[in-house]
Coordinates of C-alpha atoms in Angstrom, one line a residue:
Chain A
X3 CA 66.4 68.3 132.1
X4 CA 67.6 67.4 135.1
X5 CA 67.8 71.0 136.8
X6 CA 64.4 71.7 136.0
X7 CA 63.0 68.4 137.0
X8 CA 64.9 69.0 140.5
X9 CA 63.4 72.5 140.7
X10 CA 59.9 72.0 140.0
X11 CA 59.3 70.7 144.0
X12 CA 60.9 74.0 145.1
X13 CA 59.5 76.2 142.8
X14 CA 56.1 78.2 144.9
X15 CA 54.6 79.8 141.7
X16 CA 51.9 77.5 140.3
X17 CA 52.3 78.8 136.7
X18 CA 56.6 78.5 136.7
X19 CA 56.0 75.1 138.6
X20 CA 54.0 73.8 135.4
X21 CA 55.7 75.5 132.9
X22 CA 58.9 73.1 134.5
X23 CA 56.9 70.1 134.6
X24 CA 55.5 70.5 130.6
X25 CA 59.1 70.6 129.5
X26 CA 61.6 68.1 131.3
X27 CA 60.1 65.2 128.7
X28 CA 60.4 67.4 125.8
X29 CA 64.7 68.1 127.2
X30 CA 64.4 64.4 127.8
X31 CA 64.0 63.1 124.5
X32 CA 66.2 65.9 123.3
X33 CA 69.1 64.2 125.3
X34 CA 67.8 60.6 123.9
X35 CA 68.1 61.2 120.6
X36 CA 71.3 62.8 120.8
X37 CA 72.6 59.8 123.0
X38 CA 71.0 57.4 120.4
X39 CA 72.9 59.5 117.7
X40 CA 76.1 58.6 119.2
X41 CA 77.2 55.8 118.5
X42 CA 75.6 55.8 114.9
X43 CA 79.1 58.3 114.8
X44 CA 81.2 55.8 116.1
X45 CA 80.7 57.5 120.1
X46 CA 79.6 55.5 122.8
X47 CA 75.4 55.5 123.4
X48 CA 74.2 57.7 125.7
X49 CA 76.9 58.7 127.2
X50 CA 77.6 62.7 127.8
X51 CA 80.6 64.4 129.1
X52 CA 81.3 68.6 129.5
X53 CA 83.3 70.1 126.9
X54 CA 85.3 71.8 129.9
X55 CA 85.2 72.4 133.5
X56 CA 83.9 76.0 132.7
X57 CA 80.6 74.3 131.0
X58 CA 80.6 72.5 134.4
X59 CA 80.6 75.6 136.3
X60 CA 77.4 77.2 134.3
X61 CA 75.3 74.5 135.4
X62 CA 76.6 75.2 138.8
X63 CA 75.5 78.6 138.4
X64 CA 71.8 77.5 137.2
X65 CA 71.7 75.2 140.5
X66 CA 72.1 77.7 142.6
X67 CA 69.1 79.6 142.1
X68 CA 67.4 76.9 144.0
X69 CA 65.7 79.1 147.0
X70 CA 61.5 79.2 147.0
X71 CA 62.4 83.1 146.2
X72 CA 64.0 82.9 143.1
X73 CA 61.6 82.3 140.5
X74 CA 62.4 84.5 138.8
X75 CA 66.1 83.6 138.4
X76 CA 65.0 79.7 137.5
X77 CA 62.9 81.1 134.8
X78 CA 65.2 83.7 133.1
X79 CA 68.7 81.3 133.6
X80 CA 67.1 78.9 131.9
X81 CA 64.3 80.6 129.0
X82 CA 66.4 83.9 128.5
X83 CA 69.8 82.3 128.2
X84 CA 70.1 78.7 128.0
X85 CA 67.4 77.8 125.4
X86 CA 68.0 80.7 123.3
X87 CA 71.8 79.7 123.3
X88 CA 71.4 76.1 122.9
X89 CA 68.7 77.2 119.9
X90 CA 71.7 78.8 118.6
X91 CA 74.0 76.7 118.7
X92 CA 72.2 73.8 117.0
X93 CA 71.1 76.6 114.3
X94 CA 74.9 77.2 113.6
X95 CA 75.7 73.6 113.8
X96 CA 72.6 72.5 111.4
X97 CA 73.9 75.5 108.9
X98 CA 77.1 73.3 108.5
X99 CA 75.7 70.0 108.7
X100 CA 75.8 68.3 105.3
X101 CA 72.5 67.4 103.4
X102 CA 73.5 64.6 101.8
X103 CA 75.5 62.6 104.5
X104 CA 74.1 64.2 107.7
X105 CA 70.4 64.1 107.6
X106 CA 70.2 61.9 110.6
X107 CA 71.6 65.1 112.0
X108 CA 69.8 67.1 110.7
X109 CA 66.6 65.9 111.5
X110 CA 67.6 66.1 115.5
X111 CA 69.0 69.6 115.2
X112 CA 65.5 70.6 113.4
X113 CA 63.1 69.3 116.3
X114 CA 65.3 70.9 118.7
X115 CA 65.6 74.1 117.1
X116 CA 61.9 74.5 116.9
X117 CA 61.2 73.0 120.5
X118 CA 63.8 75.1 121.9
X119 CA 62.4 78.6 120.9
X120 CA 59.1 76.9 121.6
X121 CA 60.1 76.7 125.3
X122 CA 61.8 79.9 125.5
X123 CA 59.1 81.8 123.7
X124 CA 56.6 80.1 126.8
X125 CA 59.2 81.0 129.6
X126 CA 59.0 84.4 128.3
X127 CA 55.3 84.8 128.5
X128 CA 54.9 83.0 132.3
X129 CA 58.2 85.3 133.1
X130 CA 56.5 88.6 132.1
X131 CA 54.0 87.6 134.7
X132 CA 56.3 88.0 137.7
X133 CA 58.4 90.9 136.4
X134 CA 55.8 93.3 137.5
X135 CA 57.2 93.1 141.4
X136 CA 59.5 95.9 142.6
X137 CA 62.9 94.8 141.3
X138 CA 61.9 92.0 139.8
X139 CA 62.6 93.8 136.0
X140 CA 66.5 94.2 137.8
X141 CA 67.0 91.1 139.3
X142 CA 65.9 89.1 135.8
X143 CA 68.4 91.3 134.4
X144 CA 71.2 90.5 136.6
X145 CA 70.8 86.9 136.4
X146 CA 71.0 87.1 133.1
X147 CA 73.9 89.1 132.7
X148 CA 75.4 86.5 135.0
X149 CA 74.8 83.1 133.2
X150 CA 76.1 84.7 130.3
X151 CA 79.0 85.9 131.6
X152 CA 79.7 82.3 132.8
X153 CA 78.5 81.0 129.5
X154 CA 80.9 83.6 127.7
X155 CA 83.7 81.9 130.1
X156 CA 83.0 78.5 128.8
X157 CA 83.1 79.4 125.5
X158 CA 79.2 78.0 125.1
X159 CA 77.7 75.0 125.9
X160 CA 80.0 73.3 123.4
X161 CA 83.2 75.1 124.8
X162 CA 84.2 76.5 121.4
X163 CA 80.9 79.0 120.5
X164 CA 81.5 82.2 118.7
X165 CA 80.2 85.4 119.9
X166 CA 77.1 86.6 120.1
X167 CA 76.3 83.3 122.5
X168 CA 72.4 84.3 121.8
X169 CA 71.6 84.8 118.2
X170 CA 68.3 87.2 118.8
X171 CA 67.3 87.4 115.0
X172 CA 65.3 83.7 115.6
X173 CA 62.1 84.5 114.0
X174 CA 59.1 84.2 117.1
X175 CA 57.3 80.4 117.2
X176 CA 53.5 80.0 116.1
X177 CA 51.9 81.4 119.0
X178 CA 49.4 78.5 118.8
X179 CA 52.6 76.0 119.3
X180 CA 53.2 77.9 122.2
X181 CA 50.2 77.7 123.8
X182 CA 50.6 74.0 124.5
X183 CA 53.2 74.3 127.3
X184 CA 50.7 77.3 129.0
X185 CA 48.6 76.2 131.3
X186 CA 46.1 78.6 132.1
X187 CA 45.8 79.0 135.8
X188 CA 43.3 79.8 138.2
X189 CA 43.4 83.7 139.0
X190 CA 44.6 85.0 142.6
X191 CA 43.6 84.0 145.3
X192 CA 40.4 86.0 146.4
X193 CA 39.6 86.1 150.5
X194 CA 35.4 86.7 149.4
X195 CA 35.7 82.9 149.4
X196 CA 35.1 83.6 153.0
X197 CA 31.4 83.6 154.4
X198 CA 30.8 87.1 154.8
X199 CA 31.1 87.1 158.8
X200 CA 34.3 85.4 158.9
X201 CA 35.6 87.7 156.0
X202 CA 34.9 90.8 158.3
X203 CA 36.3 89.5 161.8
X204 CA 39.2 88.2 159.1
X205 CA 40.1 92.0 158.2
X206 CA 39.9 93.4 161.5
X207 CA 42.2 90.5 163.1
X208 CA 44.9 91.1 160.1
X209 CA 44.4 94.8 160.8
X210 CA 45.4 94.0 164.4
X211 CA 48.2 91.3 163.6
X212 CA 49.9 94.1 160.7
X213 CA 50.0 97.0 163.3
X214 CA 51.5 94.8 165.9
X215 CA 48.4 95.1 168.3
X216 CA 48.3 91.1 169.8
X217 CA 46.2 92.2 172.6
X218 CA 43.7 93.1 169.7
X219 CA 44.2 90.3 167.7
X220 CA 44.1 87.7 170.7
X221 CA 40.3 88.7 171.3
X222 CA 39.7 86.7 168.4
X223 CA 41.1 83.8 169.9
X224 CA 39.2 81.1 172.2
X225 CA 40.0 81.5 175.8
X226 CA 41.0 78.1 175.9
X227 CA 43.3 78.1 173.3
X228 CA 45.2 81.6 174.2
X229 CA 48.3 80.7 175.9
X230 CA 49.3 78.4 172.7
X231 CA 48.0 81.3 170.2
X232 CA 50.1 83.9 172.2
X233 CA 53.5 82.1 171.9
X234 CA 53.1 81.9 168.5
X235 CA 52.4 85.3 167.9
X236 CA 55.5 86.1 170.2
X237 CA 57.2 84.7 166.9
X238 CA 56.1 87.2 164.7
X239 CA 58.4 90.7 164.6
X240 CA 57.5 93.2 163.0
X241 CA 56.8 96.0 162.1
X242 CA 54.7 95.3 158.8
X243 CA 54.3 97.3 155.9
X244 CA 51.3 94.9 154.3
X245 CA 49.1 92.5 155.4
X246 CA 46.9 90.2 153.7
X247 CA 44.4 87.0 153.5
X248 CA 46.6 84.6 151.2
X249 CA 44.0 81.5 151.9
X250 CA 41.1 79.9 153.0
X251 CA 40.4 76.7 153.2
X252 CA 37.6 74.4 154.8
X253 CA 37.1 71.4 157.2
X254 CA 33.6 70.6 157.3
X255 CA 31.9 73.9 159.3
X256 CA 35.6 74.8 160.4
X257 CA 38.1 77.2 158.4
X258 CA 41.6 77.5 157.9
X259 CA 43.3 80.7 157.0
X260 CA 46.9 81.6 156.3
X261 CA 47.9 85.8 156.6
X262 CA 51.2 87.1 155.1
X263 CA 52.6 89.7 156.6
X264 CA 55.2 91.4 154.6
X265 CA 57.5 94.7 155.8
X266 CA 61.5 94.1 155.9
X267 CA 60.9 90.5 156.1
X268 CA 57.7 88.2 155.6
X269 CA 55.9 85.8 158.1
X270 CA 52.8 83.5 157.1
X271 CA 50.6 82.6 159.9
X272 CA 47.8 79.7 159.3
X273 CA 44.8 79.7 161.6
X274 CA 41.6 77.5 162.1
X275 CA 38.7 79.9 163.1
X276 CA 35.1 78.1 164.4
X277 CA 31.4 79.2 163.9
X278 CA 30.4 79.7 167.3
X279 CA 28.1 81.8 169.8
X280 CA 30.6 84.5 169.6
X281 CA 31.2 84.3 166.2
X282 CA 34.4 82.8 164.3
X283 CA 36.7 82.2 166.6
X284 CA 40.3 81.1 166.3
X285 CA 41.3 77.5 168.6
X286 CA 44.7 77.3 167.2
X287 CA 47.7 79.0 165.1
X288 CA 50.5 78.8 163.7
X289 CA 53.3 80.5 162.4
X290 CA 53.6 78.5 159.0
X291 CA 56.6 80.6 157.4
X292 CA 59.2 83.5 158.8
X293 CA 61.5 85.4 156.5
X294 CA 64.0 87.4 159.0
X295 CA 64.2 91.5 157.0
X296 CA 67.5 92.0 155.2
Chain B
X23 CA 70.8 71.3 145.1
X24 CA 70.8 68.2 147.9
X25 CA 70.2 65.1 146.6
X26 CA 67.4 64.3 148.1
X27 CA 65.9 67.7 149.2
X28 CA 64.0 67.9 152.5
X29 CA 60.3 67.1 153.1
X30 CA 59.5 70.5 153.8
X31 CA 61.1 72.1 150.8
X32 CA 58.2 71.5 149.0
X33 CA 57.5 74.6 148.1
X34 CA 53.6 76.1 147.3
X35 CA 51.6 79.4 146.8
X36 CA 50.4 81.0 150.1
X37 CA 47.2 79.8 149.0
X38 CA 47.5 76.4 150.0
X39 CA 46.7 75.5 153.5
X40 CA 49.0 72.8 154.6
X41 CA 48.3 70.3 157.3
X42 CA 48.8 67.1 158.9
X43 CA 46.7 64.1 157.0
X44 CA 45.8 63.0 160.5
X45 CA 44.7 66.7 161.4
X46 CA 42.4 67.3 159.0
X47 CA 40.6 63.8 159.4
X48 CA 40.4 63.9 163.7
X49 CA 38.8 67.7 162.8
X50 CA 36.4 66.3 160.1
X51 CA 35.9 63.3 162.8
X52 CA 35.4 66.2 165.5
X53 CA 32.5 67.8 162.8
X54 CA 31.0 64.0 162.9
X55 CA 31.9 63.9 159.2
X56 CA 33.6 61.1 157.5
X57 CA 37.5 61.6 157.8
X58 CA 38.1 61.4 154.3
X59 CA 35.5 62.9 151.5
X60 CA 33.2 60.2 149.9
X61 CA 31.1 60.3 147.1
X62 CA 27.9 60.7 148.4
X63 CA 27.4 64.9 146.8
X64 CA 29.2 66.6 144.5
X65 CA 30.4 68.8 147.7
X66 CA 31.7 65.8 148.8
X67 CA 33.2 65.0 145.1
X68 CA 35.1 68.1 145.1
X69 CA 36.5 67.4 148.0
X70 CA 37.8 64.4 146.8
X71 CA 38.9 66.3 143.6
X72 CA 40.8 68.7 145.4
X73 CA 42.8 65.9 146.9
X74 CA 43.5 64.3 143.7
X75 CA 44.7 67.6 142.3
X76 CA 47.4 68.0 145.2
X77 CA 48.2 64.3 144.9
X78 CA 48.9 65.2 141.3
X79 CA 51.0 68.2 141.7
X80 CA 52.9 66.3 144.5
X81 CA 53.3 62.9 141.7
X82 CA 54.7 65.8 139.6
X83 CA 57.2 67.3 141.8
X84 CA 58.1 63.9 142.9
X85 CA 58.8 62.5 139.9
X86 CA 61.2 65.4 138.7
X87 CA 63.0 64.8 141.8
X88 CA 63.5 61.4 140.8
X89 CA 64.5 62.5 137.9
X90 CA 67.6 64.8 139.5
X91 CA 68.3 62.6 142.0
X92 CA 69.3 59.6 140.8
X93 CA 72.1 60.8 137.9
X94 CA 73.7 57.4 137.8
X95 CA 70.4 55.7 137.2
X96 CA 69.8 54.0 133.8
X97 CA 69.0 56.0 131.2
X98 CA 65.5 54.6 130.1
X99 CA 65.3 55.0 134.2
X100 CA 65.3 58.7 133.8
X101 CA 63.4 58.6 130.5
X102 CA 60.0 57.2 132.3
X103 CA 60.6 59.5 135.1
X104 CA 60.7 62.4 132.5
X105 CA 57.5 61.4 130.8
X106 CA 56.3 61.0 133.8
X107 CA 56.6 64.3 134.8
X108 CA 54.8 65.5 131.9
X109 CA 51.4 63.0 132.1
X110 CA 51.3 64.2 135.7
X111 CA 51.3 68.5 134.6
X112 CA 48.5 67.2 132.1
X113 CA 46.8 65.3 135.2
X114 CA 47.0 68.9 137.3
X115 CA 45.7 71.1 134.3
X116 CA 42.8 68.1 134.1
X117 CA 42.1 68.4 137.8
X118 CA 42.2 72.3 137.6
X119 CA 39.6 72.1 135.0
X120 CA 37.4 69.6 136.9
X121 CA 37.7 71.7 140.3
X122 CA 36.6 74.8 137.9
X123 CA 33.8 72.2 136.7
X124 CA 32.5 71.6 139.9
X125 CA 32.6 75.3 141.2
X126 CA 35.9 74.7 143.6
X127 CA 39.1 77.0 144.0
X128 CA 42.6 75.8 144.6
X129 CA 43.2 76.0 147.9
X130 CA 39.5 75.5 149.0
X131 CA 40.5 72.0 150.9
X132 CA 44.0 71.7 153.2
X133 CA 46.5 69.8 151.6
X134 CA 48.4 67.0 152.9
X135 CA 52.1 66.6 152.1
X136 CA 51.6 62.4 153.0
X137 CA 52.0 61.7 149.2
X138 CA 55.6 64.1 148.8
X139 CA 56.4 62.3 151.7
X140 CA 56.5 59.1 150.1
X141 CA 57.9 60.1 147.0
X142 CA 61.2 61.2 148.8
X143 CA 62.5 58.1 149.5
X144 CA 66.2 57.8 149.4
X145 CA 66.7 54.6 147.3
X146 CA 65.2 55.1 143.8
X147 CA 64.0 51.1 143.7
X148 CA 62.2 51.9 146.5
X149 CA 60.6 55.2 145.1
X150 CA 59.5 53.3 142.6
X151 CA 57.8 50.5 144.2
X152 CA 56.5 53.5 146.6
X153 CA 55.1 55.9 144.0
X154 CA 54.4 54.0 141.0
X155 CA 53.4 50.9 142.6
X156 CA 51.5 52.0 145.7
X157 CA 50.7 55.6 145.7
X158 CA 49.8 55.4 141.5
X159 CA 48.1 51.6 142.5
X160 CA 46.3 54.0 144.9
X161 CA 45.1 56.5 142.2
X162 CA 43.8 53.7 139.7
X163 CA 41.6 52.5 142.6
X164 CA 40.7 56.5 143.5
X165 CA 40.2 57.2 139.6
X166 CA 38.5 54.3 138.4
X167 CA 35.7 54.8 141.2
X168 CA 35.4 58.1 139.8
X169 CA 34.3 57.2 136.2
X170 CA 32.3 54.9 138.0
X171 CA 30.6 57.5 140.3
X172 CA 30.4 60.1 137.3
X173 CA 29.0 57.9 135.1
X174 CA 26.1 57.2 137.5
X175 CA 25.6 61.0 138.2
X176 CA 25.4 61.3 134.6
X177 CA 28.6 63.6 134.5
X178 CA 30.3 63.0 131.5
X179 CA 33.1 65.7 131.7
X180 CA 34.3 64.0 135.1
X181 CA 33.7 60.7 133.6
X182 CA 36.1 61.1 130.6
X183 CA 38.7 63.2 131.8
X184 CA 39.1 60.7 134.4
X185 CA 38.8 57.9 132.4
X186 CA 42.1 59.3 130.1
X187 CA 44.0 60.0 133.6
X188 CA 43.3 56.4 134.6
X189 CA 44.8 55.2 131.4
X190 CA 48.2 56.7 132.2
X191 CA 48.3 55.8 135.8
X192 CA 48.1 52.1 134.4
X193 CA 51.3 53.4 132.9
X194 CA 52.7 54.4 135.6
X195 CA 52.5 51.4 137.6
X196 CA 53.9 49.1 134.9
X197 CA 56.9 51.3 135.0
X198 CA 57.3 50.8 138.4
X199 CA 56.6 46.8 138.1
X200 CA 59.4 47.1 134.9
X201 CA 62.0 49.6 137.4
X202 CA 61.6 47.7 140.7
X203 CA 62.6 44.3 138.8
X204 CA 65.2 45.7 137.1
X205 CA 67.2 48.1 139.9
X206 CA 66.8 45.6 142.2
X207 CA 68.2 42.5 139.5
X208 CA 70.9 40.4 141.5
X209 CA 70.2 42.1 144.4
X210 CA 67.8 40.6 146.9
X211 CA 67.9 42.5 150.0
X212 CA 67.3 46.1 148.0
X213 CA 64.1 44.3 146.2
X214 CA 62.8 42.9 150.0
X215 CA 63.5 46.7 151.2
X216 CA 61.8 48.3 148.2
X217 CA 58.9 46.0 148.1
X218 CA 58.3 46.4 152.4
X219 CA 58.3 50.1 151.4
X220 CA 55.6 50.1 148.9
X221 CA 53.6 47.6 151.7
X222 CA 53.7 50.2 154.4
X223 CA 52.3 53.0 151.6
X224 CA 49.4 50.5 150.8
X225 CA 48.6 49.6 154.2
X226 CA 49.5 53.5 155.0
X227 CA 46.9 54.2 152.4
X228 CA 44.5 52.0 153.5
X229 CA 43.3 55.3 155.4
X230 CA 42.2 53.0 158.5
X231 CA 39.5 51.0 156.4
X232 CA 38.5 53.6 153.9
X233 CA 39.7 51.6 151.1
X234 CA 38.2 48.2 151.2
X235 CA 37.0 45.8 148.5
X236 CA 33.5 46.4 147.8
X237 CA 31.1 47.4 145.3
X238 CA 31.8 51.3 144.2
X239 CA 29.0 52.9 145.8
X240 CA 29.4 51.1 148.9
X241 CA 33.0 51.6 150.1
X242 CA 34.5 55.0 150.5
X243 CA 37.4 53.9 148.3
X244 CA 37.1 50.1 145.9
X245 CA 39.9 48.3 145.2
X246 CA 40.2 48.6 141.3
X247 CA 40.6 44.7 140.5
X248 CA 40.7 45.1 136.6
X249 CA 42.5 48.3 136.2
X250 CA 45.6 46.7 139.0
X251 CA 45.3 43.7 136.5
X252 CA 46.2 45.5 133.1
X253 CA 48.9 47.3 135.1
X254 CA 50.2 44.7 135.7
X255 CA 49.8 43.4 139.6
X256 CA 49.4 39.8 140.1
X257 CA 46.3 38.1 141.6
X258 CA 48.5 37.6 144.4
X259 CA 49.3 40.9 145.1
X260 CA 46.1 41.9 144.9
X261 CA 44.5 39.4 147.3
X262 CA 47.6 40.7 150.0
X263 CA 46.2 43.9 149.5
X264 CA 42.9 43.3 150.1
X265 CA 44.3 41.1 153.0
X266 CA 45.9 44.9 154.4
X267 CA 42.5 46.4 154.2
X268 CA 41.0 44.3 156.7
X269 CA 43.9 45.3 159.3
X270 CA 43.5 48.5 161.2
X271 CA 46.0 51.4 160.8
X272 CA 45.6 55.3 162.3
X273 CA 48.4 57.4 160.9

């Protein structure tokens, strides 16, 4: 609950961002009414404590994957591994869980259960989305591979989990159940939001900015506002492999844009552009975002 | 993960245009337009949506950060802040559908990161007095001049959805009212430094004499008397905020 609620202000994707948001109340009452449980069992309410340091270290694992590049990792830590293995666990647990003296139990392990395929069945479907990238497939992989491995070292959440950690013969929640942590959202971005003049200075300036040309890409800049423009785009190093229109946004008769420029690294440049004699012009950028190449 | 993270962490698709608050209004001032949207056209309403659905995403985010940063809170602390989180993901699919209603795109206005900003204050009492107190005392203001608007314009899909978003901001202040008195119990100097907090956010969000207390379609932004009532603010402190209004503040 609280890893996700932590993550959901560094998380870029809007779809992963309120797939996050939907479910930190759902963990949160998970954890209440185990914490309320407590001390019906003669424990202390509300109070929690690792079954090991190795349990300890797991979480340390999830909180790592904290960069605005890693997604992906957030996603399948938590929907491929986590929830699936906490799912099991409470199956196993509610499988031995007495029907006549534990119902109190019971009842908790049963709403998690279902809640916690529930969420994993969602984190699947908005993970899916972002697997199509080049490595993406991989990398999901490897992070999973590696929270298990540190799950396996801990013995489970519980510190005393029998192998396999993930029991995958769960049968799939109602997809209908599902659908209420999906927020459908709005589709990419697309740059014919521009007014058709500005959309066609817009390509030829990224064309210009992509192949490194800033004597090109400075003729769309005011005069006034060159020698501010030009030590920004001093900033930028290339070379770049793609170059796109990520946004547009307006002020009044005025628009901003924002360019990505992706080859071994990545840099984001936001611009304002104004209607004028000469056509859209730009009076001021900046680079917004630079990712050195690896 | 730090404890609390850095403003500009706050991380977004590349199709959102970030700028300074004071940016965008000298450039709309620059245009001779108003420096923040009013209600006088549905351009001008969607606008005003667009900024309620960043405000909403940024209430989200901020409120799960309340909820990692503050581990040795109270536990019913961390419970609001949870159920918190969710209202405000409803709030941004609501406002997602409303800028589809009105024929808007994310990303078609600049955002502001003012509201995060707020929302990253290092002393949870103060967060709350901040966020739930003056930036969601803000929103019931914002939202309840909405219905008010919609219902006049005879749009009853604005009108409603706004009207259930209103409800929970209500919420969300009493929580704040409950969380300020009760992290700040027995300890006078951390309520004075909480409560100046959430004064320099409502005088902050006065937006130099945009909100003012007037009739709905007169002011740019009307002070929401009943709805700050039923969540809970005292005549008091509603009288000292309409007191701020009347003092000048650029930002």
């Amino acid at each position: 609950m609280r890893i996700l609620g932590g993550w959901i202000a560094l998380t870029p994707e809007l779809d992963v961002k309120l797939l996050l948001g939907r479910h930190v109340w759902d963990c949160a009452q998970h954890a209440d009414l185990w914490g309320r449980r407590l001390p019906e069992l003669r424990a202390p309410a509300q109070e929690s404590e690792p079954a090991s340091d190795r349990v300890v270290r797991v979480l340390d694992v999830l909180e790592r994957f904290e960069g605005r590049d890693q997604s992906v990792e957030r996603v399948t830590a938590v929907y491929r591994v986590l929830k699936p293995h906490l799912a099991t666990v409470y199956r196993r647990h509610l499988a031995v869980a007495n029907p006549v003296y534990e119902p109190p139990t019971r009842r908790i392990l049963e709403r998690c259960i279902e809640e916690e395929w529930r969420h994993a069945s969602a984190g699947a479907a908005v993970l899916a989305r972002h697997l199509a990238g080049a490595g993406m497939a991989e990398r999901a992989e490897a992070c999973e591979r590696r929270v298990l491995a540190a799950l396996a070292e801990a013995r489970g959440v519980t510190g005393d989990v029998e192998e396999p950690l993930v029991d995958a013969t769960a049968s799939a929640p109602d997809p209908a159940a599902v659908a209420q942590d999906l927020v459908e959202v709005p589709p990419p971005f697309d740059p014919g939001v521009a007014p058709a003049d500005l959309g066609e200075r817009l390509r030829a300036h990224v064309a210009a900015l992509a192949r490194g040309d800033l004597e090109a890409a400075e003729r769309h800049v005011l005069p006034e506002a060159r020698t501010a423009v030009r030590q920004e785009y001093a900033r930028l190093q290339g070379p770049w492999t793609q170059a796109a229109v990520a946004g547009v946004a307006r002020i009044g008769r005025y628009r901003v844009t924002r360019l990505r420029l992706d080859g071994a690294g990545q840099a984001v440049v936001q611009e304002r552009w104004v209607p004028g004699d000469d056509g859209w012009m730009i009076a001021a950028a900046e680079v917004a975002r630079l990712q050195p190449g690896g | 993960m730090d404890r609390p993270i850095a403003y500009d962490k706050l991380a977004r698709e590349d199709r959102f245009i970030r700028m300074r608050a004071r940016d965008i209004a000298a450039l709309k001032v620059e245009q001779g337009l108003p420096p923040f949207p009013d209600l006088a056209d549905r351009d001008a309403i969607r606008d005003r949506v667009h900024g309620i659905l960043v405000g909403e995403l940024q209430a989200m985010e901020g409120a799960g950060r309340t909820v990692y940063d503050f581990p040795d809170a109270p536990w019913e602390f961390t419970l609001d802040m949870a159920r918190q989180v969710w209202d405000e993901s409803r709030h941004v699919e609501t406002y997602l559908g409303l800028l589809e209603h009105l024929g808007g795109y994310v990303g078609e206005f600049p955002e502001s990161t003012i509201l995060w900003r707020c929302a990253c204050a290092e002393d949870a009492a103060a967060r709350v007095a901040g966020v739930n107190r003056g930036l969601e005392g803000l929103a019931c203001d914002v939202f309840n001049q909405l219905v008010h608007i919609a219902r006049k314009i005879g749009d009853p899909i604005i009108e409603r959805s706004v009207d259930y978003v209103l409800a929970d901001e209500i919420t969300h202040v009493r929580m704040g009212s409950r969380w300020l008195n009760e992290l700040t119990r027995g300890d006078p100097e951390r309520r004075r430094r909480a409560i100046e907090f959430q004064e320099t956010i409502d005088e902050r969000f006065n937006l130099n004499g945009t909100r003012l207390d007037g009739a709905h379609e007169a002011v740019p932004i009307s002070i929401a008397h009943e709805a700050r009532k039923l969540a809970g603010f005292t005549d008091e402190e509603i009288a000292r905020l309409v007191k701020s209004t009347q003092r000048s503040q650029v930002y």
